[in-house]
Amino acid sequence: MTKVGFIGLGTMGLPMTKHLIDAGYETFVVGRSRGPIDKAVTLGAEEAASPKDLIEKVDIVMTCLPVPQTIIDVYEGEDGLIAGAVEGKIVIDHSTVNRETNEHVAKLLAEKGALFIDAPVSGGPMGASAGTLTIMCGGEEEAFEKALPVMKAFGDYIVHVGPTGSGTVVKLLNNMLIGVHQSALAECYIMAEKAGVDPAIAYDLIKRSAGFSKSMDWSVDAILDRKFDPRFSINLLHKDILLALQLAEEVNMPLDLIRLGEQKVAEAKEKYGEQDVCAIVRPLEEKTGTVLKRKG
């Protein structure tokens, strides 16, 4: 059976790795933090000494890392993935970065005969735990078809979008919308409260109406129960929106509403950057003197 490797055992990567193990894949891992590595080993993974050592042991490597520079750190260098890549290896990056990073590492891997897929995921830690992630893939069709059975271990909607970087484009579109949606929802919920309507009732009705967005499901309970532990942090969202704005400049696309959303996300980041994206509501709560809490 195909041997696989995973690098980046965070809130997304660790449950994705568990699904690979549960699906019967011999799984190798590398990470910076001892705790997640120990947990993965407890689940049945084997620890590799370095990214280079890991890719030499497996057929397919998956990475899920926070920022473009982390990708460069893991992929390049004498102990990096590229150093150990040979013909036939497949590397899948589930990170949310930018097309430039995708194209850069794809080129270096291609020079070694290896294939690359940019495959950012959506669904949050809940989707990762449930194995129901949406995966948007860019790269060669050959690589996608070979990797598809492995990705099915943790994804239930997996699409080949187009050439290298295409999956990243769709993910950046998705995340720039999150910034706008969460900013608008903050105004919506607080307006309901100030007008004497229970935000939970407003949510329930809007969910059945044309104004609904999936961001409402993500945020309403966390806001009303004051649970802002990060499933997806404001810091990471802001990073993604800036990458989306960079892409917009590359393709000469004005993004007026997205820029307004970015301002709201940046404002929340100043004080609440480590908290979940639903905490975007908190600066507006402070400005209006209105704290949203569940009734009863």
PDB file of C-alpha atoms in Angstrom:
ATOM      1  CA  MET A   1       0.000   0.000   0.000  1.00  0.00           C
ATOM      2  CA  THR A   2       1.077   3.578  -0.640  1.00  0.00           C
ATOM      3  CA  LYS A   3       3.306   4.991   2.087  1.00  0.00           C
ATOM      4  CA  VAL A   4       2.524   8.567   3.098  1.00  0.00           C
ATOM      5  CA  GLY A   5       4.112  11.359   5.089  1.00  0.00           C
ATOM      6  CA  PHE A   6       2.655  14.391   6.836  1.00  0.00           C
ATOM      7  CA  ILE A   7       4.383  17.592   7.948  1.00  0.00           C
ATOM      8  CA  GLY A   8       2.485  20.161  10.005  1.00  0.00           C
ATOM      9  CA  LEU A   9       0.635  18.518  12.883  1.00  0.00           C
ATOM     10  CA  GLY A  10      -1.504  21.462  13.962  1.00  0.00           C
ATOM     11  CA  THR A  11      -5.247  21.703  14.526  1.00  0.00           C
ATOM     12  CA  MET A  12      -5.808  20.596  10.924  1.00  0.00           C
ATOM     13  CA  GLY A  13      -2.811  18.384  10.259  1.00  0.00           C
ATOM     14  CA  LEU A  14      -3.059  16.078  13.258  1.00  0.00           C
ATOM     15  CA  PRO A  15      -6.645  14.918  12.621  1.00  0.00           C
ATOM     16  CA  MET A  16      -5.859  14.577   8.898  1.00  0.00           C
ATOM     17  CA  THR A  17      -2.921  12.370   9.842  1.00  0.00           C
ATOM     18  CA  LYS A  18      -5.181  10.279  12.086  1.00  0.00           C
ATOM     19  CA  HIS A  19      -7.491   9.609   9.140  1.00  0.00           C
ATOM     20  CA  LEU A  20      -4.543   8.443   7.035  1.00  0.00           C
ATOM     21  CA  ILE A  21      -3.525   6.032   9.798  1.00  0.00           C
ATOM     22  CA  ASP A  22      -7.101   4.824  10.263  1.00  0.00           C
ATOM     23  CA  ALA A  23      -7.352   4.219   6.510  1.00  0.00           C
ATOM     24  CA  GLY A  24      -4.420   1.808   6.779  1.00  0.00           C
ATOM     25  CA  TYR A  25      -1.647   3.916   5.280  1.00  0.00           C
ATOM     26  CA  GLU A  26       1.829   3.486   6.715  1.00  0.00           C
ATOM     27  CA  THR A  27       2.340   7.075   7.850  1.00  0.00           C
ATOM     28  CA  PHE A  28       5.480   9.014   8.700  1.00  0.00           C
ATOM     29  CA  VAL A  29       5.503  12.436  10.357  1.00  0.00           C
ATOM     30  CA  VAL A  30       7.830  15.362  11.001  1.00  0.00           C
ATOM     31  CA  GLY A  31       7.067  18.342  13.229  1.00  0.00           C
ATOM     32  CA  ARG A  32       8.606  21.101  15.296  1.00  0.00           C
ATOM     33  CA  SER A  33       6.663  20.419  18.500  1.00  0.00           C
ATOM     34  CA  ARG A  34       7.179  17.296  20.562  1.00  0.00           C
ATOM     35  CA  GLY A  35       3.565  17.058  21.763  1.00  0.00           C
ATOM     36  CA  PRO A  36       1.874  16.608  18.353  1.00  0.00           C
ATOM     37  CA  ILE A  37       4.630  14.226  17.217  1.00  0.00           C
ATOM     38  CA  ASP A  38       4.122  12.066  20.305  1.00  0.00           C
ATOM     39  CA  LYS A  39       0.366  12.103  19.734  1.00  0.00           C
ATOM     40  CA  ALA A  40       0.775  11.043  16.097  1.00  0.00           C
ATOM     41  CA  VAL A  41       3.120   8.231  17.123  1.00  0.00           C
ATOM     42  CA  THR A  42       0.600   7.102  19.730  1.00  0.00           C
ATOM     43  CA  LEU A  43      -2.003   6.952  16.955  1.00  0.00           C
ATOM     44  CA  GLY A  44       0.262   4.728  14.870  1.00  0.00           C
ATOM     45  CA  ALA A  45       2.549   7.020  12.889  1.00  0.00           C
ATOM     46  CA  GLU A  46       6.326   6.709  12.673  1.00  0.00           C
ATOM     47  CA  GLU A  47       8.597   9.708  13.188  1.00  0.00           C
ATOM     48  CA  ALA A  48      11.071  10.656  10.460  1.00  0.00           C
ATOM     49  CA  ALA A  49      14.285  12.520  11.244  1.00  0.00           C
ATOM     50  CA  SER A  50      13.728  15.397   8.794  1.00  0.00           C
ATOM     51  CA  PRO A  51      11.638  16.382   5.770  1.00  0.00           C
ATOM     52  CA  LYS A  52      14.373  14.855   3.556  1.00  0.00           C
ATOM     53  CA  ASP A  53      14.310  11.613   5.516  1.00  0.00           C
ATOM     54  CA  LEU A  54      10.513  11.559   5.374  1.00  0.00           C
ATOM     55  CA  ILE A  55      10.192  11.933   1.593  1.00  0.00           C
ATOM     56  CA  GLU A  56      12.806   9.232   1.092  1.00  0.00           C
ATOM     57  CA  LYS A  57      10.611   6.807   3.063  1.00  0.00           C
ATOM     58  CA  VAL A  58       7.235   7.469   1.382  1.00  0.00           C
ATOM     59  CA  ASP A  59       5.429   7.777  -1.957  1.00  0.00           C
ATOM     60  CA  ILE A  60       3.291  10.811  -1.173  1.00  0.00           C
ATOM     61  CA  VAL A  61       4.059  13.695   1.200  1.00  0.00           C
ATOM     62  CA  MET A  62       1.475  16.132   2.539  1.00  0.00           C
ATOM     63  CA  THR A  63       2.261  19.444   4.193  1.00  0.00           C
ATOM     64  CA  CYS A  64      -0.087  21.742   6.104  1.00  0.00           C
ATOM     65  CA  LEU A  65       1.828  24.819   7.253  1.00  0.00           C
ATOM     66  CA  PRO A  66       0.887  28.359   8.324  1.00  0.00           C
ATOM     67  CA  VAL A  67       2.737  30.844   6.082  1.00  0.00           C
ATOM     68  CA  PRO A  68       4.765  30.943   2.835  1.00  0.00           C
ATOM     69  CA  GLN A  69       8.101  31.211   4.652  1.00  0.00           C
ATOM     70  CA  THR A  70       7.372  27.997   6.553  1.00  0.00           C
ATOM     71  CA  ILE A  71       6.871  26.255   3.220  1.00  0.00           C
ATOM     72  CA  ILE A  72      10.268  27.479   2.039  1.00  0.00           C
ATOM     73  CA  ASP A  73      11.884  26.363   5.304  1.00  0.00           C
ATOM     74  CA  VAL A  74      10.437  22.841   5.034  1.00  0.00           C
ATOM     75  CA  TYR A  75      10.885  22.349   1.301  1.00  0.00           C
ATOM     76  CA  GLU A  76      14.345  23.850   0.754  1.00  0.00           C
ATOM     77  CA  GLY A  77      17.742  23.312   2.381  1.00  0.00           C
ATOM     78  CA  GLU A  78      19.928  20.258   2.775  1.00  0.00           C
ATOM     79  CA  ASP A  79      17.355  18.498   4.988  1.00  0.00           C
ATOM     80  CA  GLY A  80      14.293  19.734   3.070  1.00  0.00           C
ATOM     81  CA  LEU A  81      11.766  17.850   1.005  1.00  0.00           C
ATOM     82  CA  ILE A  82      13.275  18.869  -2.314  1.00  0.00           C
ATOM     83  CA  ALA A  83      16.687  17.504  -1.323  1.00  0.00           C
ATOM     84  CA  GLY A  84      15.168  14.044  -0.960  1.00  0.00           C
ATOM     85  CA  ALA A  85      12.778  14.183  -3.903  1.00  0.00           C
ATOM     86  CA  VAL A  86      13.217  11.782  -6.801  1.00  0.00           C
ATOM     87  CA  GLU A  87      11.192  10.832  -9.858  1.00  0.00           C
ATOM     88  CA  GLY A  88       7.714   9.577  -9.041  1.00  0.00           C
ATOM     89  CA  LYS A  89       7.327  11.207  -5.628  1.00  0.00           C
ATOM     90  CA  ILE A  90       4.219  13.342  -5.122  1.00  0.00           C
ATOM     91  CA  VAL A  91       4.107  16.327  -2.763  1.00  0.00           C
ATOM     92  CA  ILE A  92       0.755  17.816  -1.775  1.00  0.00           C
ATOM     93  CA  ASP A  93       0.589  21.144   0.012  1.00  0.00           C
ATOM     94  CA  HIS A  94      -2.615  21.712   2.003  1.00  0.00           C
ATOM     95  CA  SER A  95      -1.429  25.120   3.261  1.00  0.00           C
ATOM     96  CA  THR A  96      -3.022  28.436   2.337  1.00  0.00           C
ATOM     97  CA  VAL A  97      -0.199  30.429   0.785  1.00  0.00           C
ATOM     98  CA  ASN A  98       0.087  32.102  -2.633  1.00  0.00           C
ATOM     99  CA  ARG A  99       0.519  31.095  -6.252  1.00  0.00           C
ATOM    100  CA  GLU A 100       4.098  32.339  -6.302  1.00  0.00           C
ATOM    101  CA  THR A 101       5.075  29.901  -3.548  1.00  0.00           C
ATOM    102  CA  ASN A 102       3.168  27.082  -5.263  1.00  0.00           C
ATOM    103  CA  GLU A 103       4.889  27.699  -8.579  1.00  0.00           C
ATOM    104  CA  HIS A 104       8.303  28.079  -6.958  1.00  0.00           C
ATOM    105  CA  VAL A 105       8.291  24.742  -5.135  1.00  0.00           C
ATOM    106  CA  ALA A 106       6.553  22.970  -8.037  1.00  0.00           C
ATOM    107  CA  LYS A 107       9.388  24.027 -10.345  1.00  0.00           C
ATOM    108  CA  LEU A 108      12.084  22.841  -7.929  1.00  0.00           C
ATOM    109  CA  LEU A 109      10.329  19.499  -7.422  1.00  0.00           C
ATOM    110  CA  ALA A 110       9.835  19.057 -11.173  1.00  0.00           C
ATOM    111  CA  GLU A 111      13.594  19.429 -11.656  1.00  0.00           C
ATOM    112  CA  LYS A 112      13.950  16.316  -9.472  1.00  0.00           C
ATOM    113  CA  GLY A 113      11.207  14.467 -11.352  1.00  0.00           C
ATOM    114  CA  ALA A 114       8.651  14.843  -8.547  1.00  0.00           C
ATOM    115  CA  LEU A 115       5.069  16.073  -8.904  1.00  0.00           C
ATOM    116  CA  PHE A 116       3.382  18.818  -6.882  1.00  0.00           C
ATOM    117  CA  ILE A 117      -0.244  19.594  -6.022  1.00  0.00           C
ATOM    118  CA  ASP A 118      -1.425  22.743  -4.259  1.00  0.00           C
ATOM    119  CA  ALA A 119      -4.438  21.490  -2.340  1.00  0.00           C
ATOM    120  CA  PRO A 120      -5.684  23.932   0.301  1.00  0.00           C
ATOM    121  CA  VAL A 121      -8.541  22.671   2.435  1.00  0.00           C
ATOM    122  CA  SER A 122     -11.729  24.149   3.847  1.00  0.00           C
ATOM    123  CA  GLY A 123     -13.885  22.899   6.682  1.00  0.00           C
ATOM    124  CA  GLY A 124     -11.905  23.864   9.752  1.00  0.00           C
ATOM    125  CA  PRO A 125     -10.820  21.547  12.564  1.00  0.00           C
ATOM    126  CA  MET A 126     -14.342  20.086  12.694  1.00  0.00           C
ATOM    127  CA  GLY A 127     -14.122  19.027   9.051  1.00  0.00           C
ATOM    128  CA  ALA A 128     -10.611  17.690   9.564  1.00  0.00           C
ATOM    129  CA  SER A 129     -11.764  15.621  12.535  1.00  0.00           C
ATOM    130  CA  ALA A 130     -14.823  14.352  10.678  1.00  0.00           C
ATOM    131  CA  GLY A 131     -12.898  13.624   7.469  1.00  0.00           C
ATOM    132  CA  THR A 132     -15.238  15.856   5.472  1.00  0.00           C
ATOM    133  CA  LEU A 133     -12.858  18.528   4.168  1.00  0.00           C
ATOM    134  CA  THR A 134     -13.332  20.291   0.859  1.00  0.00           C
ATOM    135  CA  ILE A 135     -10.051  20.140  -1.064  1.00  0.00           C
ATOM    136  CA  MET A 136      -9.320  22.420  -4.024  1.00  0.00           C
ATOM    137  CA  CYS A 137      -6.409  21.168  -6.107  1.00  0.00           C
ATOM    138  CA  GLY A 138      -4.050  22.684  -8.641  1.00  0.00           C
ATOM    139  CA  GLY A 139      -1.383  20.825 -10.584  1.00  0.00           C
ATOM    140  CA  GLU A 140      -0.977  18.139 -13.206  1.00  0.00           C
ATOM    141  CA  GLU A 141      -3.918  15.807 -13.782  1.00  0.00           C
ATOM    142  CA  GLU A 142      -1.579  12.804 -13.465  1.00  0.00           C
ATOM    143  CA  ALA A 143      -0.535  13.810  -9.961  1.00  0.00           C
ATOM    144  CA  PHE A 144      -4.123  14.528  -8.923  1.00  0.00           C
ATOM    145  CA  GLU A 145      -5.407  11.117 -10.055  1.00  0.00           C
ATOM    146  CA  LYS A 146      -2.623   9.303  -8.208  1.00  0.00           C
ATOM    147  CA  ALA A 147      -3.124  11.305  -5.029  1.00  0.00           C
ATOM    148  CA  LEU A 148      -6.928  11.288  -5.006  1.00  0.00           C
ATOM    149  CA  PRO A 149      -7.377   7.982  -3.108  1.00  0.00           C
ATOM    150  CA  VAL A 150      -5.082   9.249  -0.345  1.00  0.00           C
ATOM    151  CA  MET A 151      -6.866  12.587  -0.025  1.00  0.00           C
ATOM    152  CA  LYS A 152     -10.191  10.750   0.237  1.00  0.00           C
ATOM    153  CA  ALA A 153      -9.048   9.620   3.687  1.00  0.00           C
ATOM    154  CA  PHE A 154      -9.913  13.092   5.034  1.00  0.00           C
ATOM    155  CA  GLY A 155     -11.832  14.858   2.267  1.00  0.00           C
ATOM    156  CA  ASP A 156     -15.302  14.277   0.861  1.00  0.00           C
ATOM    157  CA  TYR A 157     -15.362  16.927  -1.889  1.00  0.00           C
ATOM    158  CA  ILE A 158     -12.108  17.015  -3.831  1.00  0.00           C
ATOM    159  CA  VAL A 159     -11.835  18.935  -7.103  1.00  0.00           C
ATOM    160  CA  HIS A 160      -9.022  19.363  -9.626  1.00  0.00           C
ATOM    161  CA  VAL A 161      -9.359  23.073 -10.448  1.00  0.00           C
ATOM    162  CA  GLY A 162      -6.592  23.504 -13.008  1.00  0.00           C
ATOM    163  CA  PRO A 163      -2.824  24.097 -13.267  1.00  0.00           C
ATOM    164  CA  THR A 164      -0.472  24.792 -10.364  1.00  0.00           C
ATOM    165  CA  GLY A 165      -1.790  27.563  -8.130  1.00  0.00           C
ATOM    166  CA  SER A 166      -5.446  27.118  -9.138  1.00  0.00           C
ATOM    167  CA  GLY A 167      -6.461  25.514  -5.879  1.00  0.00           C
ATOM    168  CA  THR A 168      -4.819  28.350  -3.995  1.00  0.00           C
ATOM    169  CA  VAL A 169      -6.766  30.928  -6.005  1.00  0.00           C
ATOM    170  CA  VAL A 170     -10.091  29.378  -4.965  1.00  0.00           C
ATOM    171  CA  LYS A 171      -9.015  29.127  -1.317  1.00  0.00           C
ATOM    172  CA  LEU A 172      -8.021  32.801  -1.252  1.00  0.00           C
ATOM    173  CA  LEU A 173     -11.410  33.714  -2.749  1.00  0.00           C
ATOM    174  CA  ASN A 174     -13.083  31.730   0.020  1.00  0.00           C
ATOM    175  CA  ASN A 175     -11.079  33.285   2.826  1.00  0.00           C
ATOM    176  CA  MET A 176     -11.399  36.857   1.636  1.00  0.00           C
ATOM    177  CA  LEU A 177     -15.163  36.307   1.769  1.00  0.00           C
ATOM    178  CA  ILE A 178     -14.885  35.083   5.361  1.00  0.00           C
ATOM    179  CA  GLY A 179     -13.482  38.475   6.341  1.00  0.00           C
ATOM    180  CA  VAL A 180     -16.419  40.296   4.762  1.00  0.00           C
ATOM    181  CA  HIS A 181     -19.001  37.842   6.112  1.00  0.00           C
ATOM    182  CA  GLN A 182     -17.748  37.916   9.697  1.00  0.00           C
ATOM    183  CA  SER A 183     -17.539  41.714   9.649  1.00  0.00           C
ATOM    184  CA  ALA A 184     -21.082  42.000   8.312  1.00  0.00           C
ATOM    185  CA  LEU A 185     -22.375  39.426  10.803  1.00  0.00           C
ATOM    186  CA  ALA A 186     -20.891  41.421  13.677  1.00  0.00           C
ATOM    187  CA  GLU A 187     -22.951  44.417  12.579  1.00  0.00           C
ATOM    188  CA  CYS A 188     -26.029  42.245  12.017  1.00  0.00           C
ATOM    189  CA  TYR A 189     -26.003  40.551  15.426  1.00  0.00           C
ATOM    190  CA  ILE A 190     -25.314  43.758  17.357  1.00  0.00           C
ATOM    191  CA  MET A 191     -27.984  45.628  15.411  1.00  0.00           C
ATOM    192  CA  ALA A 192     -30.472  42.889  16.331  1.00  0.00           C
ATOM    193  CA  GLU A 193     -29.533  43.174  20.006  1.00  0.00           C
ATOM    194  CA  LYS A 194     -29.802  46.968  20.046  1.00  0.00           C
ATOM    195  CA  ALA A 195     -33.198  46.776  18.306  1.00  0.00           C
ATOM    196  CA  GLY A 196     -34.505  44.419  20.990  1.00  0.00           C
ATOM    197  CA  VAL A 197     -34.344  41.164  19.002  1.00  0.00           C
ATOM    198  CA  ASP A 198     -32.567  38.059  20.308  1.00  0.00           C
ATOM    199  CA  PRO A 199     -29.638  37.477  17.901  1.00  0.00           C
ATOM    200  CA  ALA A 200     -30.182  33.717  18.198  1.00  0.00           C
ATOM    201  CA  ILE A 201     -33.730  34.093  16.891  1.00  0.00           C
ATOM    202  CA  ALA A 202     -32.545  36.406  14.126  1.00  0.00           C
ATOM    203  CA  TYR A 203     -29.915  33.831  13.167  1.00  0.00           C
ATOM    204  CA  ASP A 204     -32.466  31.015  13.102  1.00  0.00           C
ATOM    205  CA  LEU A 205     -34.733  32.944  10.744  1.00  0.00           C
ATOM    206  CA  ILE A 206     -31.978  34.277   8.479  1.00  0.00           C
ATOM    207  CA  LYS A 207     -30.596  30.742   8.161  1.00  0.00           C
ATOM    208  CA  ARG A 208     -33.838  29.882   6.389  1.00  0.00           C
ATOM    209  CA  SER A 209     -33.740  33.015   4.254  1.00  0.00           C
ATOM    210  CA  ALA A 210     -31.738  34.426   1.362  1.00  0.00           C
ATOM    211  CA  GLY A 211     -29.296  36.362   3.553  1.00  0.00           C
ATOM    212  CA  PHE A 212     -27.750  33.213   5.033  1.00  0.00           C
ATOM    213  CA  SER A 213     -24.057  32.380   4.754  1.00  0.00           C
ATOM    214  CA  LYS A 214     -22.198  29.403   6.177  1.00  0.00           C
ATOM    215  CA  SER A 215     -20.163  31.848   8.255  1.00  0.00           C
ATOM    216  CA  MET A 216     -23.272  32.274  10.428  1.00  0.00           C
ATOM    217  CA  ASP A 217     -23.100  28.610  11.462  1.00  0.00           C
ATOM    218  CA  TRP A 218     -19.429  29.032  12.299  1.00  0.00           C
ATOM    219  CA  SER A 219     -19.872  32.089  14.488  1.00  0.00           C
ATOM    220  CA  VAL A 220     -23.248  32.336  16.205  1.00  0.00           C
ATOM    221  CA  ASP A 221     -22.819  29.800  19.022  1.00  0.00           C
ATOM    222  CA  ALA A 222     -19.229  30.824  19.708  1.00  0.00           C
ATOM    223  CA  ILE A 223     -20.181  34.492  19.990  1.00  0.00           C
ATOM    224  CA  LEU A 224     -23.257  33.985  22.153  1.00  0.00           C
ATOM    225  CA  ASP A 225     -21.444  31.507  24.424  1.00  0.00           C
ATOM    226  CA  ARG A 226     -18.306  33.715  24.512  1.00  0.00           C
ATOM    227  CA  LYS A 227     -16.060  30.907  23.258  1.00  0.00           C
ATOM    228  CA  PHE A 228     -13.290  32.512  21.213  1.00  0.00           C
ATOM    229  CA  ASP A 229     -10.653  29.780  21.332  1.00  0.00           C
ATOM    230  CA  PRO A 230      -9.095  29.639  17.862  1.00  0.00           C
ATOM    231  CA  ARG A 231     -10.421  27.115  15.395  1.00  0.00           C
ATOM    232  CA  PHE A 232      -9.149  29.501  12.694  1.00  0.00           C
ATOM    233  CA  SER A 233      -7.450  32.555  14.121  1.00  0.00           C
ATOM    234  CA  ILE A 234      -7.882  36.189  13.104  1.00  0.00           C
ATOM    235  CA  ASN A 235      -4.114  36.311  12.533  1.00  0.00           C
ATOM    236  CA  LEU A 236      -4.290  33.552   9.931  1.00  0.00           C
ATOM    237  CA  LEU A 237      -7.385  35.027   8.292  1.00  0.00           C
ATOM    238  CA  HIS A 238      -5.674  38.401   7.960  1.00  0.00           C
ATOM    239  CA  LYS A 239      -2.653  36.725   6.386  1.00  0.00           C
ATOM    240  CA  ASP A 240      -4.922  35.066   3.822  1.00  0.00           C
ATOM    241  CA  ILE A 241      -6.794  38.267   2.985  1.00  0.00           C
ATOM    242  CA  LEU A 242      -3.495  40.067   2.381  1.00  0.00           C
ATOM    243  CA  LEU A 243      -2.476  37.242   0.034  1.00  0.00           C
ATOM    244  CA  ALA A 244      -5.818  37.628  -1.761  1.00  0.00           C
ATOM    245  CA  LEU A 245      -5.266  41.371  -2.141  1.00  0.00           C
ATOM    246  CA  GLN A 246      -1.808  40.656  -3.514  1.00  0.00           C
ATOM    247  CA  LEU A 247      -3.372  38.325  -6.084  1.00  0.00           C
ATOM    248  CA  ALA A 248      -5.941  40.999  -6.960  1.00  0.00           C
ATOM    249  CA  GLU A 249      -3.134  43.409  -7.765  1.00  0.00           C
ATOM    250  CA  GLU A 250      -1.461  40.786  -9.954  1.00  0.00           C
ATOM    251  CA  VAL A 251      -4.625  40.326 -12.041  1.00  0.00           C
ATOM    252  CA  ASN A 252      -5.606  44.023 -11.914  1.00  0.00           C
ATOM    253  CA  MET A 253      -8.849  43.448 -10.018  1.00  0.00           C
ATOM    254  CA  PRO A 254     -10.336  46.135  -7.724  1.00  0.00           C
ATOM    255  CA  LEU A 255     -11.666  44.686  -4.462  1.00  0.00           C
ATOM    256  CA  ASP A 256     -13.454  47.507  -2.688  1.00  0.00           C
ATOM    257  CA  LEU A 257     -15.595  45.412  -0.337  1.00  0.00           C
ATOM    258  CA  ILE A 258     -12.767  43.015   0.441  1.00  0.00           C
ATOM    259  CA  ARG A 259     -10.540  45.946   1.405  1.00  0.00           C
ATOM    260  CA  LEU A 260     -13.213  47.167   3.826  1.00  0.00           C
ATOM    261  CA  GLY A 261     -13.378  43.669   5.282  1.00  0.00           C
ATOM    262  CA  GLU A 262      -9.598  43.612   5.610  1.00  0.00           C
ATOM    263  CA  GLN A 263      -9.744  46.835   7.639  1.00  0.00           C
ATOM    264  CA  LYS A 264     -12.217  45.279  10.086  1.00  0.00           C
ATOM    265  CA  VAL A 265     -10.113  42.127  10.373  1.00  0.00           C
ATOM    266  CA  ALA A 266      -6.971  44.222  10.929  1.00  0.00           C
ATOM    267  CA  GLU A 267      -8.752  46.191  13.647  1.00  0.00           C
ATOM    268  CA  ALA A 268      -9.734  42.997  15.454  1.00  0.00           C
ATOM    269  CA  LYS A 269      -6.250  41.562  14.981  1.00  0.00           C
ATOM    270  CA  GLU A 270      -4.683  44.353  17.053  1.00  0.00           C
ATOM    271  CA  LYS A 271      -6.248  43.029  20.269  1.00  0.00           C
ATOM    272  CA  TYR A 272      -7.709  39.634  19.436  1.00  0.00           C
ATOM    273  CA  GLY A 273      -5.409  38.205  16.758  1.00  0.00           C
ATOM    274  CA  GLU A 274      -4.883  34.873  18.507  1.00  0.00           C
ATOM    275  CA  GLN A 275      -8.629  34.337  18.920  1.00  0.00           C
ATOM    276  CA  ASP A 276     -11.085  32.731  16.520  1.00  0.00           C
ATOM    277  CA  VAL A 277     -12.336  34.705  13.528  1.00  0.00           C
ATOM    278  CA  CYS A 278     -15.726  35.083  15.202  1.00  0.00           C
ATOM    279  CA  ALA A 279     -13.972  37.467  17.633  1.00  0.00           C
ATOM    280  CA  ILE A 280     -14.069  40.032  14.824  1.00  0.00           C
ATOM    281  CA  VAL A 281     -17.282  41.074  16.584  1.00  0.00           C
ATOM    282  CA  ARG A 282     -15.461  42.193  19.738  1.00  0.00           C
ATOM    283  CA  PRO A 283     -14.167  45.649  18.663  1.00  0.00           C
ATOM    284  CA  LEU A 284     -17.687  46.560  17.536  1.00  0.00           C
ATOM    285  CA  GLU A 285     -19.096  45.320  20.839  1.00  0.00           C
ATOM    286  CA  GLU A 286     -16.699  47.633  22.617  1.00  0.00           C
ATOM    287  CA  LYS A 287     -17.511  50.547  20.313  1.00  0.00           C
ATOM    288  CA  THR A 288     -21.277  50.133  20.808  1.00  0.00           C
ATOM    289  CA  GLY A 289     -21.205  49.089  24.460  1.00  0.00           C
ATOM    290  CA  THR A 290     -23.124  45.938  23.548  1.00  0.00           C
ATOM    291  CA  VAL A 291     -21.913  42.479  24.579  1.00  0.00           C
ATOM    292  CA  LEU A 292     -23.714  39.608  22.885  1.00  0.00           C
ATOM    293  CA  LYS A 293     -24.695  36.750  25.192  1.00  0.00           C
ATOM    294  CA  ARG A 294     -27.110  33.854  24.938  1.00  0.00           C
ATOM    295  CA  LYS A 295     -30.459  34.573  26.531  1.00  0.00           C
ATOM    296  CA  GLY A 296     -31.847  32.364  29.267  1.00  0.00           C
TER     297      GLY A 296
END
